[in-house]
Short mmCIF file of N, CA and C in Angstrom, two decimals:
data_model
loop_
_atom_site.label_atom_id
_atom_site.label_comp_id
_atom_site.label_asym_id
_atom_site.label_seq_id
_atom_site.Cartn_x
_atom_site.Cartn_y
_atom_site.Cartn_z
N UNK A 1 -34.88 68.36 28.53
CA UNK A 1 -33.89 67.35 28.86
C UNK A 1 -32.97 67.85 29.97
N UNK A 2 -32.48 69.04 29.83
CA UNK A 2 -31.54 69.58 30.83
C UNK A 2 -32.25 70.13 32.06
N UNK A 3 -33.54 70.32 31.98
CA UNK A 3 -34.29 70.88 33.10
C UNK A 3 -34.94 69.82 33.97
N UNK A 4 -34.59 68.56 33.77
CA UNK A 4 -35.18 67.48 34.53
C UNK A 4 -34.76 67.55 35.99
N UNK A 5 -35.63 67.09 36.86
CA UNK A 5 -35.30 67.08 38.29
C UNK A 5 -34.23 66.04 38.59
N UNK A 6 -34.23 64.94 37.86
CA UNK A 6 -33.19 63.91 37.98
C UNK A 6 -32.35 63.97 36.71
N UNK A 7 -31.09 64.26 36.86
CA UNK A 7 -30.22 64.40 35.69
C UNK A 7 -30.23 63.14 34.84
N UNK A 8 -30.42 63.32 33.55
CA UNK A 8 -30.36 62.24 32.57
C UNK A 8 -31.36 61.12 32.80
N UNK A 9 -32.46 61.38 33.51
CA UNK A 9 -33.43 60.31 33.72
C UNK A 9 -34.08 59.91 32.40
N UNK A 10 -34.53 60.92 31.65
CA UNK A 10 -35.08 60.66 30.32
C UNK A 10 -34.07 61.13 29.31
N UNK A 11 -33.91 60.37 28.26
CA UNK A 11 -32.93 60.77 27.27
C UNK A 11 -33.24 60.21 25.90
N UNK A 12 -32.21 59.97 25.16
CA UNK A 12 -32.35 59.52 23.79
C UNK A 12 -32.99 58.13 23.70
N UNK A 13 -32.75 57.28 24.67
CA UNK A 13 -33.35 55.93 24.67
C UNK A 13 -34.87 56.02 24.58
N UNK A 14 -35.46 56.89 25.40
CA UNK A 14 -36.92 57.03 25.39
C UNK A 14 -37.40 57.68 24.10
N UNK A 15 -36.65 58.66 23.62
CA UNK A 15 -37.05 59.33 22.38
C UNK A 15 -37.02 58.36 21.20
N UNK A 16 -35.93 57.61 21.05
CA UNK A 16 -35.84 56.67 19.94
C UNK A 16 -36.88 55.56 20.04
N UNK A 17 -37.18 55.14 21.24
CA UNK A 17 -38.22 54.13 21.41
C UNK A 17 -39.57 54.69 21.01
N UNK A 18 -39.83 55.94 21.35
CA UNK A 18 -41.09 56.59 20.96
C UNK A 18 -41.22 56.64 19.44
N UNK A 19 -40.15 57.06 18.78
CA UNK A 19 -40.15 57.14 17.31
C UNK A 19 -40.32 55.75 16.70
N UNK A 20 -39.63 54.75 17.26
CA UNK A 20 -39.71 53.38 16.74
C UNK A 20 -41.14 52.83 16.84
N UNK A 21 -41.78 53.05 17.98
CA UNK A 21 -43.14 52.55 18.18
C UNK A 21 -44.12 53.24 17.23
N UNK A 22 -44.00 54.56 17.10
CA UNK A 22 -44.89 55.29 16.18
C UNK A 22 -44.69 54.79 14.75
N UNK A 23 -43.44 54.64 14.34
CA UNK A 23 -43.14 54.15 12.99
C UNK A 23 -43.72 52.76 12.76
N UNK A 24 -43.56 51.86 13.73
CA UNK A 24 -44.09 50.50 13.59
C UNK A 24 -45.61 50.51 13.49
N UNK A 25 -46.26 51.33 14.32
CA UNK A 25 -47.73 51.41 14.28
C UNK A 25 -48.22 51.95 12.93
N UNK A 26 -47.54 52.97 12.41
CA UNK A 26 -47.95 53.54 11.13
C UNK A 26 -47.73 52.55 9.99
N UNK A 27 -46.64 51.80 10.01
CA UNK A 27 -46.40 50.77 8.99
C UNK A 27 -47.47 49.69 9.06
N UNK A 28 -47.83 49.29 10.27
CA UNK A 28 -48.85 48.26 10.44
C UNK A 28 -50.20 48.75 9.93
N UNK A 29 -50.54 49.98 10.21
CA UNK A 29 -51.80 50.55 9.71
C UNK A 29 -51.79 50.63 8.18
N UNK A 30 -50.69 51.04 7.61
CA UNK A 30 -50.59 51.14 6.15
C UNK A 30 -50.72 49.77 5.51
N UNK A 31 -50.17 48.74 6.15
CA UNK A 31 -50.26 47.38 5.59
C UNK A 31 -51.69 46.86 5.58
N UNK A 32 -52.53 47.41 6.46
CA UNK A 32 -53.95 47.03 6.49
C UNK A 32 -54.81 47.95 5.64
N UNK A 33 -54.17 48.86 4.92
CA UNK A 33 -54.90 49.78 4.05
C UNK A 33 -55.51 50.96 4.78
N UNK A 34 -55.09 51.19 6.00
CA UNK A 34 -55.61 52.31 6.77
C UNK A 34 -54.70 53.51 6.58
N UNK A 35 -55.17 54.67 6.94
CA UNK A 35 -54.34 55.87 6.84
C UNK A 35 -53.14 55.79 7.78
N UNK A 36 -52.01 56.18 7.26
CA UNK A 36 -50.78 56.10 8.05
C UNK A 36 -50.39 57.48 8.57
N UNK A 37 -51.34 58.17 9.17
CA UNK A 37 -51.08 59.49 9.73
C UNK A 37 -51.04 59.38 11.25
N UNK A 38 -50.18 60.14 11.85
CA UNK A 38 -50.07 60.15 13.31
C UNK A 38 -51.32 60.78 13.90
N UNK A 39 -51.97 60.03 14.77
CA UNK A 39 -53.18 60.50 15.43
C UNK A 39 -52.88 60.79 16.89
N UNK A 40 -53.64 61.70 17.51
CA UNK A 40 -53.38 62.07 18.90
C UNK A 40 -53.35 60.88 19.86
N UNK A 41 -54.22 59.89 19.67
CA UNK A 41 -54.26 58.76 20.60
C UNK A 41 -52.98 57.92 20.52
N UNK A 42 -52.44 57.74 19.32
CA UNK A 42 -51.19 57.00 19.16
C UNK A 42 -50.04 57.76 19.82
N UNK A 43 -50.00 59.07 19.63
CA UNK A 43 -48.96 59.87 20.26
C UNK A 43 -49.07 59.78 21.78
N UNK A 44 -50.27 59.87 22.31
CA UNK A 44 -50.46 59.79 23.76
C UNK A 44 -49.98 58.45 24.29
N UNK A 45 -50.34 57.38 23.61
CA UNK A 45 -49.94 56.05 24.05
C UNK A 45 -48.42 55.91 24.09
N UNK A 46 -47.76 56.31 23.03
CA UNK A 46 -46.32 56.12 22.98
C UNK A 46 -45.58 57.02 23.96
N UNK A 47 -46.06 58.24 24.14
CA UNK A 47 -45.41 59.14 25.10
C UNK A 47 -45.61 58.62 26.52
N UNK A 48 -46.82 58.22 26.85
CA UNK A 48 -47.07 57.70 28.20
C UNK A 48 -46.27 56.42 28.45
N UNK A 49 -46.19 55.55 27.45
CA UNK A 49 -45.47 54.28 27.63
C UNK A 49 -43.97 54.51 27.78
N UNK A 50 -43.41 55.48 27.10
CA UNK A 50 -41.97 55.68 27.12
C UNK A 50 -41.50 56.69 28.16
N UNK A 51 -42.37 57.57 28.59
CA UNK A 51 -41.96 58.61 29.53
C UNK A 51 -42.71 58.57 30.85
N UNK A 52 -43.55 57.57 31.05
CA UNK A 52 -44.31 57.46 32.29
C UNK A 52 -43.43 56.98 33.43
N UNK A 53 -44.02 56.89 34.59
CA UNK A 53 -43.30 56.36 35.73
C UNK A 53 -42.76 57.41 36.67
N UNK A 54 -42.91 58.65 36.34
CA UNK A 54 -42.46 59.74 37.20
C UNK A 54 -43.70 60.44 37.76
N UNK A 55 -43.51 61.38 38.65
CA UNK A 55 -44.67 62.13 39.17
C UNK A 55 -45.49 62.71 38.01
N UNK A 56 -46.77 62.75 38.21
CA UNK A 56 -47.70 63.16 37.16
C UNK A 56 -47.34 64.51 36.54
N UNK A 57 -46.90 65.45 37.36
CA UNK A 57 -46.57 66.78 36.83
C UNK A 57 -45.42 66.71 35.82
N UNK A 58 -44.45 65.82 36.05
CA UNK A 58 -43.33 65.68 35.13
C UNK A 58 -43.77 65.02 33.82
N UNK A 59 -44.62 64.02 33.93
CA UNK A 59 -45.14 63.36 32.73
C UNK A 59 -46.02 64.33 31.96
N UNK A 60 -46.81 65.13 32.66
CA UNK A 60 -47.65 66.15 32.00
C UNK A 60 -46.80 67.10 31.17
N UNK A 61 -45.65 67.49 31.70
CA UNK A 61 -44.76 68.40 30.98
C UNK A 61 -44.25 67.76 29.70
N UNK A 62 -43.90 66.49 29.75
CA UNK A 62 -43.40 65.78 28.56
C UNK A 62 -44.52 65.64 27.53
N UNK A 63 -45.71 65.26 27.98
CA UNK A 63 -46.84 65.12 27.06
C UNK A 63 -47.12 66.46 26.38
N UNK A 64 -47.15 67.53 27.16
CA UNK A 64 -47.39 68.86 26.61
C UNK A 64 -46.33 69.23 25.57
N UNK A 65 -45.08 68.94 25.87
CA UNK A 65 -43.98 69.24 24.95
C UNK A 65 -44.15 68.52 23.61
N UNK A 66 -44.44 67.23 23.65
CA UNK A 66 -44.62 66.47 22.42
C UNK A 66 -45.79 67.01 21.61
N UNK A 67 -46.94 67.19 22.26
CA UNK A 67 -48.12 67.64 21.53
C UNK A 67 -47.93 69.05 20.97
N UNK A 68 -47.32 69.93 21.74
CA UNK A 68 -47.09 71.30 21.26
C UNK A 68 -46.15 71.31 20.06
N UNK A 69 -45.07 70.57 20.15
CA UNK A 69 -44.09 70.57 19.05
C UNK A 69 -44.63 69.94 17.78
N UNK A 70 -45.53 68.97 17.93
CA UNK A 70 -46.13 68.34 16.74
C UNK A 70 -47.32 69.15 16.24
N UNK A 71 -47.86 70.00 17.08
CA UNK A 71 -48.99 70.83 16.68
C UNK A 71 -50.32 70.13 16.84
N UNK A 72 -50.41 69.27 17.83
CA UNK A 72 -51.66 68.56 18.11
C UNK A 72 -52.23 69.03 19.44
N UNK A 73 -53.54 68.88 19.56
CA UNK A 73 -54.22 69.21 20.80
C UNK A 73 -54.31 67.96 21.66
N UNK A 74 -53.67 67.98 22.82
CA UNK A 74 -53.68 66.79 23.66
C UNK A 74 -55.06 66.46 24.21
N UNK A 75 -55.96 67.42 24.16
CA UNK A 75 -57.33 67.17 24.62
C UNK A 75 -58.07 66.21 23.68
N UNK A 76 -57.52 65.99 22.48
CA UNK A 76 -58.14 65.06 21.52
C UNK A 76 -57.80 63.61 21.84
N UNK A 77 -56.93 63.39 22.80
CA UNK A 77 -56.51 62.04 23.15
C UNK A 77 -56.83 61.75 24.61
N UNK A 78 -57.32 60.55 24.83
CA UNK A 78 -57.60 60.11 26.19
C UNK A 78 -56.33 59.54 26.80
N UNK A 79 -56.08 59.88 28.05
CA UNK A 79 -54.91 59.32 28.74
C UNK A 79 -55.22 57.91 29.23
N UNK A 80 -54.19 57.09 29.20
CA UNK A 80 -54.33 55.72 29.69
C UNK A 80 -54.02 55.67 31.18
N UNK A 81 -54.66 54.75 31.88
CA UNK A 81 -54.35 54.54 33.28
C UNK A 81 -53.07 53.71 33.38
N UNK A 82 -52.44 53.71 34.53
CA UNK A 82 -51.23 52.93 34.71
C UNK A 82 -51.49 51.44 34.49
N UNK A 83 -52.57 50.86 35.03
CA UNK A 83 -52.82 49.44 34.74
C UNK A 83 -53.00 49.16 33.24
N UNK A 84 -53.63 50.09 32.51
CA UNK A 84 -53.79 49.92 31.06
C UNK A 84 -52.43 49.91 30.36
N UNK A 85 -51.54 50.81 30.77
CA UNK A 85 -50.21 50.89 30.16
C UNK A 85 -49.40 49.63 30.44
N UNK A 86 -49.48 49.13 31.66
CA UNK A 86 -48.77 47.89 32.01
C UNK A 86 -49.33 46.72 31.20
N UNK A 87 -50.64 46.63 31.10
CA UNK A 87 -51.27 45.56 30.33
C UNK A 87 -50.85 45.61 28.86
N UNK A 88 -50.84 46.81 28.27
CA UNK A 88 -50.39 46.96 26.88
C UNK A 88 -48.97 46.44 26.73
N UNK A 89 -48.10 46.80 27.65
CA UNK A 89 -46.70 46.40 27.58
C UNK A 89 -46.57 44.88 27.65
N UNK A 90 -47.31 44.26 28.54
CA UNK A 90 -47.22 42.82 28.71
C UNK A 90 -47.79 42.05 27.53
N UNK A 91 -48.71 42.66 26.79
CA UNK A 91 -49.34 42.00 25.65
C UNK A 91 -48.56 42.15 24.35
N UNK A 92 -47.55 43.01 24.31
CA UNK A 92 -46.79 43.25 23.09
C UNK A 92 -45.43 42.55 23.16
N UNK A 93 -45.25 41.49 22.38
CA UNK A 93 -43.98 40.75 22.43
C UNK A 93 -42.76 41.61 22.07
N UNK A 94 -42.92 42.61 21.23
CA UNK A 94 -41.78 43.44 20.79
C UNK A 94 -41.61 44.69 21.65
N UNK A 95 -42.36 44.79 22.73
CA UNK A 95 -42.29 45.99 23.57
C UNK A 95 -40.96 46.06 24.31
N UNK A 96 -40.57 47.29 24.62
CA UNK A 96 -39.38 47.48 25.46
C UNK A 96 -39.63 46.84 26.81
N UNK A 97 -38.56 46.64 27.54
CA UNK A 97 -38.69 46.08 28.88
C UNK A 97 -39.63 46.93 29.73
N UNK A 98 -40.23 46.31 30.67
CA UNK A 98 -41.12 47.01 31.60
C UNK A 98 -40.31 47.35 32.84
N UNK A 99 -40.15 48.63 33.11
CA UNK A 99 -39.36 49.07 34.26
C UNK A 99 -40.32 49.65 35.30
N UNK A 100 -40.27 49.09 36.48
CA UNK A 100 -41.08 49.59 37.58
C UNK A 100 -40.18 50.36 38.52
N UNK A 101 -40.54 51.59 38.78
CA UNK A 101 -39.74 52.44 39.65
C UNK A 101 -40.25 52.35 41.08
N UNK A 102 -39.33 52.37 42.02
CA UNK A 102 -39.68 52.36 43.43
C UNK A 102 -39.18 53.63 44.08
N UNK A 103 -39.58 53.86 45.30
CA UNK A 103 -39.19 55.08 46.00
C UNK A 103 -37.77 54.98 46.58
N UNK A 104 -37.26 53.79 46.79
CA UNK A 104 -35.97 53.65 47.46
C UNK A 104 -34.83 53.29 46.51
N UNK A 105 -34.98 53.57 45.22
CA UNK A 105 -33.96 53.32 44.21
C UNK A 105 -33.51 51.86 44.17
N UNK A 106 -34.37 50.94 44.52
CA UNK A 106 -34.03 49.51 44.50
C UNK A 106 -34.15 48.96 43.09
#
């Protein structure tokens, strides 16, 4: 958090959204009688959706941090492409706003 290239770019908003999405997905799986355990693909999706939008090396660092702290191997999860992430966001009525970053801070 404190080592970011842009001060306060990622913060508690992204973290709480990540936790909220994981919790909602696990509740939905449990309601269908499926196992409610966090799987690598769900973690990858939520981290990419909440922390994406920056240079790949910065997103890689965040993904590595989440997977390492949870004790999962990120190689067990496939990364989503940017168009896939945008499509997922547009298809989910309860999703957070979609923020598109530009180079000129517009």
